[in-house]
CSV table of C-alpha atoms in Angstrom, one decimal:
chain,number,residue,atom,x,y,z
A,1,UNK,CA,2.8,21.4,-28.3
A,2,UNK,CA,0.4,18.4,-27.6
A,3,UNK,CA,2.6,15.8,-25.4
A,4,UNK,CA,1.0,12.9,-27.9
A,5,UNK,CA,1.2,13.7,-31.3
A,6,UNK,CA,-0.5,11.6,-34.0
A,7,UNK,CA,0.0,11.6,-37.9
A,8,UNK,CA,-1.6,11.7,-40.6
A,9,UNK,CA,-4.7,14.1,-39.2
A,10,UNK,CA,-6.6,12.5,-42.2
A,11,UNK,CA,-5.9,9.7,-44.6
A,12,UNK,CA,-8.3,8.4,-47.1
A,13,UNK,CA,-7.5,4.9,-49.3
A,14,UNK,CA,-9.4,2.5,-51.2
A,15,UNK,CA,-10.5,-1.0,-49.7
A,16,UNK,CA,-7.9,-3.3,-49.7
A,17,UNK,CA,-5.3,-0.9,-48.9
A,18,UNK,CA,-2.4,-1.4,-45.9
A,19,UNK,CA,-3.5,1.6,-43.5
A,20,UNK,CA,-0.8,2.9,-40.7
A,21,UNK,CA,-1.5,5.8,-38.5
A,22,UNK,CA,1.8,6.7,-36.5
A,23,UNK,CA,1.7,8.4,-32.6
A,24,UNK,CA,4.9,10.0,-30.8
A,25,UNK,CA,5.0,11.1,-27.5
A,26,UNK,CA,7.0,13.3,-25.0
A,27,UNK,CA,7.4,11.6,-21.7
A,28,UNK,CA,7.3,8.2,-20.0
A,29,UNK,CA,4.8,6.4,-20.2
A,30,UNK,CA,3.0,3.3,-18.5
A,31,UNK,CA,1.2,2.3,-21.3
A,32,UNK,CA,0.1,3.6,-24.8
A,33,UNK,CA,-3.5,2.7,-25.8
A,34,UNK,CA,-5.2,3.3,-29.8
A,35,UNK,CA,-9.0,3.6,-29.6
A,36,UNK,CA,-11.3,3.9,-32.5
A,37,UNK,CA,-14.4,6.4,-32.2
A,38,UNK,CA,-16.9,6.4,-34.9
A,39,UNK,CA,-19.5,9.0,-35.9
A,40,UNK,CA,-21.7,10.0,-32.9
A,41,UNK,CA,-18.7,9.7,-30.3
A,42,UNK,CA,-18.8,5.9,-28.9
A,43,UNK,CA,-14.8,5.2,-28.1
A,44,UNK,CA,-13.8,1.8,-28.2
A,45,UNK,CA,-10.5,0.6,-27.0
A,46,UNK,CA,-8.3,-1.1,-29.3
A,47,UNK,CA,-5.0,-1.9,-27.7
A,48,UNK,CA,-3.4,-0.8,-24.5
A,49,UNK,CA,0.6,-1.9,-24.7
A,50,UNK,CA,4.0,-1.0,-22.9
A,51,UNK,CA,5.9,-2.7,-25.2
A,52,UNK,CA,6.2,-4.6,-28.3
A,53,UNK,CA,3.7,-5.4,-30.8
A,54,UNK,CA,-0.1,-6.7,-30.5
A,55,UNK,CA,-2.6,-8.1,-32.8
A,56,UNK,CA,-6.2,-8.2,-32.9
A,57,UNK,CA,-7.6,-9.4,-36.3
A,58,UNK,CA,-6.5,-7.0,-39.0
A,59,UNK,CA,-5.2,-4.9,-36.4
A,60,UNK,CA,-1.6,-4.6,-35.6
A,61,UNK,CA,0.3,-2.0,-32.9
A,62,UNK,CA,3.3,-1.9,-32.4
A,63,UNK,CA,5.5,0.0,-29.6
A,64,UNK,CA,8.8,1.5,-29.3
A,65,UNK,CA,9.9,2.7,-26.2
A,66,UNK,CA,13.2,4.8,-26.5
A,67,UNK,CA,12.0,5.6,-29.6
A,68,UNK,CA,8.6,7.1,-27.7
A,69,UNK,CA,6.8,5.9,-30.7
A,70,UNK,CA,3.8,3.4,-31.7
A,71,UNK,CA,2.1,2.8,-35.0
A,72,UNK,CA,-1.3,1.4,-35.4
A,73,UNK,CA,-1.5,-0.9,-39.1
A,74,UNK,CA,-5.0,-2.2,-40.6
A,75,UNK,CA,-4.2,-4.9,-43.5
A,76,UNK,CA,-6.5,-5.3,-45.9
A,77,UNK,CA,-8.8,-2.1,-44.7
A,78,UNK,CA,-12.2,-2.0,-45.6
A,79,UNK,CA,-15.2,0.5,-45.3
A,80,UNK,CA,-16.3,-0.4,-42.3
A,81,UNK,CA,-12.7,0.7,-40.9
A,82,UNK,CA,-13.2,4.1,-41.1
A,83,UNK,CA,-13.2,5.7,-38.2
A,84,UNK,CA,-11.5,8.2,-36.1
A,85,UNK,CA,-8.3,6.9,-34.4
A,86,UNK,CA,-6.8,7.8,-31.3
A,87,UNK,CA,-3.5,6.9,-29.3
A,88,UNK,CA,-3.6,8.4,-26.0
A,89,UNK,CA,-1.2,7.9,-23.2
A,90,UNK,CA,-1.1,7.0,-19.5
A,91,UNK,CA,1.9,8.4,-17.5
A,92,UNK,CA,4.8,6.4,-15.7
A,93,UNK,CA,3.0,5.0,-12.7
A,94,UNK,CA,-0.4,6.0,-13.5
A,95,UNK,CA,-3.2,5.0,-12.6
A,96,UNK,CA,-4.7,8.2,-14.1
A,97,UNK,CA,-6.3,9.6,-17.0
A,98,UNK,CA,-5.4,9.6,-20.7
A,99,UNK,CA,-3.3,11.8,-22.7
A,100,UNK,CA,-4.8,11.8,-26.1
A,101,UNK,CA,-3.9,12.6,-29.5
A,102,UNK,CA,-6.3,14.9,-31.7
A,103,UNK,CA,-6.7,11.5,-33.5
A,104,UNK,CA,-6.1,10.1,-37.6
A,105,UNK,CA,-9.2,10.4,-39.8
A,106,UNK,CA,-9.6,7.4,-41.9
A,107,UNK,CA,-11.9,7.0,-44.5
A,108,UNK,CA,-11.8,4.0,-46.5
A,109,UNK,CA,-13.2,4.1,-50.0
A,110,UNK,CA,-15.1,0.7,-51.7
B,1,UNK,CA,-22.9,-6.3,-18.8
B,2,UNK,CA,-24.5,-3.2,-19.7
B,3,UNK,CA,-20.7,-1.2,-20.1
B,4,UNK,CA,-20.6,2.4,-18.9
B,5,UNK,CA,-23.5,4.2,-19.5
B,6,UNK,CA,-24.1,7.7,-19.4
B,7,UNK,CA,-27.3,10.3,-19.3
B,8,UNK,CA,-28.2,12.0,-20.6
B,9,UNK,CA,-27.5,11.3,-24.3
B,10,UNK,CA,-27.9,15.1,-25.5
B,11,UNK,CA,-28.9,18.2,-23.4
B,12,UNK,CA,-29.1,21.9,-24.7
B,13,UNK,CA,-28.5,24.7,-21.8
B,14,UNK,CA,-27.6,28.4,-21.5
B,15,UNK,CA,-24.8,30.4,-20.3
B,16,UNK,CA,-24.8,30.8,-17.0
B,17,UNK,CA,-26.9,27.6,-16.1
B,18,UNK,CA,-25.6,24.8,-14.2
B,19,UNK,CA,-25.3,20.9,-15.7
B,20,UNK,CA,-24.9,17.4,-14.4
B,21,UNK,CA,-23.6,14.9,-16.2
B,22,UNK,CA,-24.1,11.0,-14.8
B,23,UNK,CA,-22.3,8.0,-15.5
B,24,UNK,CA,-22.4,4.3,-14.6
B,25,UNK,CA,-19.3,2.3,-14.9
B,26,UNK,CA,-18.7,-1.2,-16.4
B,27,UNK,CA,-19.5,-3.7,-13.7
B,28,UNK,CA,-16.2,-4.5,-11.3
B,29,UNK,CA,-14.9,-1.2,-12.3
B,30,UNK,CA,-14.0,1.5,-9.2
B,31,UNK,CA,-12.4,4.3,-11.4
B,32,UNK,CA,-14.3,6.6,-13.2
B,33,UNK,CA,-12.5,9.6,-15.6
B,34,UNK,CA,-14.1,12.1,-17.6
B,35,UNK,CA,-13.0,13.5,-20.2
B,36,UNK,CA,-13.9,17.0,-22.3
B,37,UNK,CA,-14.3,16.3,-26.3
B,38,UNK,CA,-14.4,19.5,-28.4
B,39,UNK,CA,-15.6,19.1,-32.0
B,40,UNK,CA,-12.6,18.2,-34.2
B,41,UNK,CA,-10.6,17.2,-30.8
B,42,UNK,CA,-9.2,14.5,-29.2
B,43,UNK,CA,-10.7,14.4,-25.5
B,44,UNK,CA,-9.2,15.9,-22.7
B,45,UNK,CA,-8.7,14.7,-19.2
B,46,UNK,CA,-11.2,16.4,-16.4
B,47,UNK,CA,-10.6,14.4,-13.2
B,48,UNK,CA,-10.8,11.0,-12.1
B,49,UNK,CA,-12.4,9.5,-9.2
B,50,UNK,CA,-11.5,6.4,-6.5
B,51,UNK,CA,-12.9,5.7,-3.1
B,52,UNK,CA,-15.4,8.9,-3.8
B,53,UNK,CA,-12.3,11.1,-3.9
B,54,UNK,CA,-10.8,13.0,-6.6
B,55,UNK,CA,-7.6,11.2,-7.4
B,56,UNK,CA,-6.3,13.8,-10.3
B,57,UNK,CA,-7.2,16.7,-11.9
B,58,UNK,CA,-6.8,18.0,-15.5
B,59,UNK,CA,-5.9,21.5,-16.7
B,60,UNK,CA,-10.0,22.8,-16.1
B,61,UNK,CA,-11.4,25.7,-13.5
B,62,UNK,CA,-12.9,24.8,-10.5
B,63,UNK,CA,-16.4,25.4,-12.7
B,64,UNK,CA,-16.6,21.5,-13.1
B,65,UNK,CA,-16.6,19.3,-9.8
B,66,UNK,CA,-17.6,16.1,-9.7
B,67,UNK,CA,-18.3,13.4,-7.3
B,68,UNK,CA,-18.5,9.3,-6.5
B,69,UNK,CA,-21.0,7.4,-4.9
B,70,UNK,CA,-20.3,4.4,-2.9
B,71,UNK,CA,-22.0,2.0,-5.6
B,72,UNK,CA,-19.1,4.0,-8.2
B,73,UNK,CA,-21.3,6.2,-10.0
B,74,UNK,CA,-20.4,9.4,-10.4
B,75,UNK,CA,-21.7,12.8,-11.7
B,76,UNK,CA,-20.0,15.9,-12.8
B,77,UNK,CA,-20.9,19.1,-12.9
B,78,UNK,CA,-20.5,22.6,-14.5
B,79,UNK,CA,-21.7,25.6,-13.3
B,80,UNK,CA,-21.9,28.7,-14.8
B,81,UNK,CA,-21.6,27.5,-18.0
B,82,UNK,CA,-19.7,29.0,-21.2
B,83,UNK,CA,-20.2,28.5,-24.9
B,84,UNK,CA,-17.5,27.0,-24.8
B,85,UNK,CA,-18.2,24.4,-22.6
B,86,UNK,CA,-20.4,22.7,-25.7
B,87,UNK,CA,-18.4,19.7,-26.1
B,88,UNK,CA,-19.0,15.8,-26.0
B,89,UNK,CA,-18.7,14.8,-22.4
B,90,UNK,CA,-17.2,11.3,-22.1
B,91,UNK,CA,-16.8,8.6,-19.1
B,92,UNK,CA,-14.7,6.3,-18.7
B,93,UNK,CA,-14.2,3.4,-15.8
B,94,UNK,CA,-11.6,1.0,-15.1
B,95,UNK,CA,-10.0,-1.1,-12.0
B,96,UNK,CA,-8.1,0.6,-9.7
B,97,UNK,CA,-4.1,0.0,-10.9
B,98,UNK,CA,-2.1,1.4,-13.3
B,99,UNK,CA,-2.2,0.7,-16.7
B,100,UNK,CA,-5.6,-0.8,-16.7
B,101,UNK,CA,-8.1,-0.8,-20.3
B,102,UNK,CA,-10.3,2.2,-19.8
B,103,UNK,CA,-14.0,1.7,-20.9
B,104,UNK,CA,-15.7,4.5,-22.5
B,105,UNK,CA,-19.9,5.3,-22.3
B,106,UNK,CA,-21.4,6.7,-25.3
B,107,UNK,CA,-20.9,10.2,-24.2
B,108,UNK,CA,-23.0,13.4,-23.4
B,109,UNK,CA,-23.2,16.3,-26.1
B,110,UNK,CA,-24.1,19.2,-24.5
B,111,UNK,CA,-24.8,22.6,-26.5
B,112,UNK,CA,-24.3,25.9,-24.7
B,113,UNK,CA,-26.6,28.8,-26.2
C-alpha cells in the first residue's frame, strides 16, 4: 500500500467546472506539497503546506492534519489545467526526499 | 536564474551498459534529490545529496550511486543497467532545512534496449 494515496487516478470535466483531487496519507508529516507535471515530464511545484489552507489564483489546498488529509480545488478549470497532479509528502523532520502519490489525471474539455 | 537543469534530455542504452545522469541545481540551492519516474508512476525517491554526502537513500540497489560536487552539481549513475531501469530521471534542489519547496529540472528519459 502506497504511504500517499491520491484520488480520483483520472477525472475528466468540461471548462468551467469546480475540479478537486483529494490525497491521504499514512504517517506524520512535515509538509504536504501538490505539483502539477504536464506532458513531457516538467514538475512544477504548486503548494507546499503543514497546515491549513493556501491559495494561488484558481488554486486552493487545503490541509488536515489528524485527519492526514489535503485536497487540491481548481475553480473555474480550463484546458490549459490539464495536467497530471501530484501530492507527495515530506516526513516529520525531514529534510529529505518526497513521498509521492501516483498522481490525478485531469483533462479538462472546452 | 536558469532553475535546475539537467542532461541529457533523452539518452537510449543497453542492458548491461553504464549511465550518468547530470544535474544543476536552482541557484542558492545545496540539496539535490533524484527521483525514478516509471511510465504511468508517480516518481520515486533515489537518494539525496548535501555537503557531497549522501544524506538518504530510497528503496533502490546499490546499482545507482551518485555524487556532489563542491559547486552542488551532482550526477547519478547506473551501472549494469535493466530494462527496467527505462524511466524519466528527475532532479530536484532545494536549501538545506526541512520542509523547503523542492525545484524540479525537466528530467532525463532514458530507454533501456
Amino acid at each position: 500500500k502506497n504511504e500517499v494515496e491520491q484520488s480520483p487516478q483520472n477525472l475528466t470535466a468540461q471548462e468551467g467546472e469546480f475540479i478537486t483531487i483529494n490525497c491521504s496519507y499514512s504517517v506524520g508529516i512535515s509538509a504536504l506539497h501538490w505539483l502539477q507535471q504536464h506532458p513531457g515530464g516538467g514538475i512544477v511545484s504548486l503548494f507546499m503546506l503543514s497546515s491549513g489552507k493556501k491559495k494561488h489564483g484558481r488554486l486552493i489546498a487545503t490541509i488536515n492534519i489528524q485527519e492526514k488529509h489535503s485536497s487540491l480545488h481548481i475553480t473555474a478549470s480550463h484546458p490549459r489545467d490539464s495536467a497530471v497532479y501530484i501530492c507527495a509528502r515530506n516526513h516529520v523532520g525531514g529534510a529529505d526526499g518526497l513521498t509521492f502519490g501516483k498522481g490525478t489525471h485531469l483533462i479538462i474539455q472546452p | 536564474d536558469a532553475g535546475v537543469t539537467q542532461s541529457p534530455t533523452h539518452l537510449i542504452k543497453t542492458r548491461g551498459q553504464q549511465v550518468t545522469l547530470r544535474c544543476s541545481p536552482k541557484s542558492g540551492h545545496d540539496t539535490v534529490s533524484w527521483y525514478q519516474q516509471a511510465l504511468g508512476q508517480g516518481p520515486q525517491f533515489i537518494f539525496q545529496y548535501y555537503e557531497e554526502e549522501e544524506r538518504q537513500r530510497g528503496n533502490f540497489p546499490d546499482r545507482f550511486s551518485g555524487h556532489q560536487f563542491p559547486n552542488y552539481s551532482s550526477e547519478l549513475n547506473v551501472n549494469a543497467l535493466l530494462l527496467g531501469d527505462s524511466a524519466l530521471y528527475l532532479c530536484a534542489s532545494t536549501t538545506s532545512g526541512p520542509g523547503e519547496t523542492q525545484y524540479f529540472g525537466p528530467g532525463t528519459r532514458l530507454l533501456v534496449l
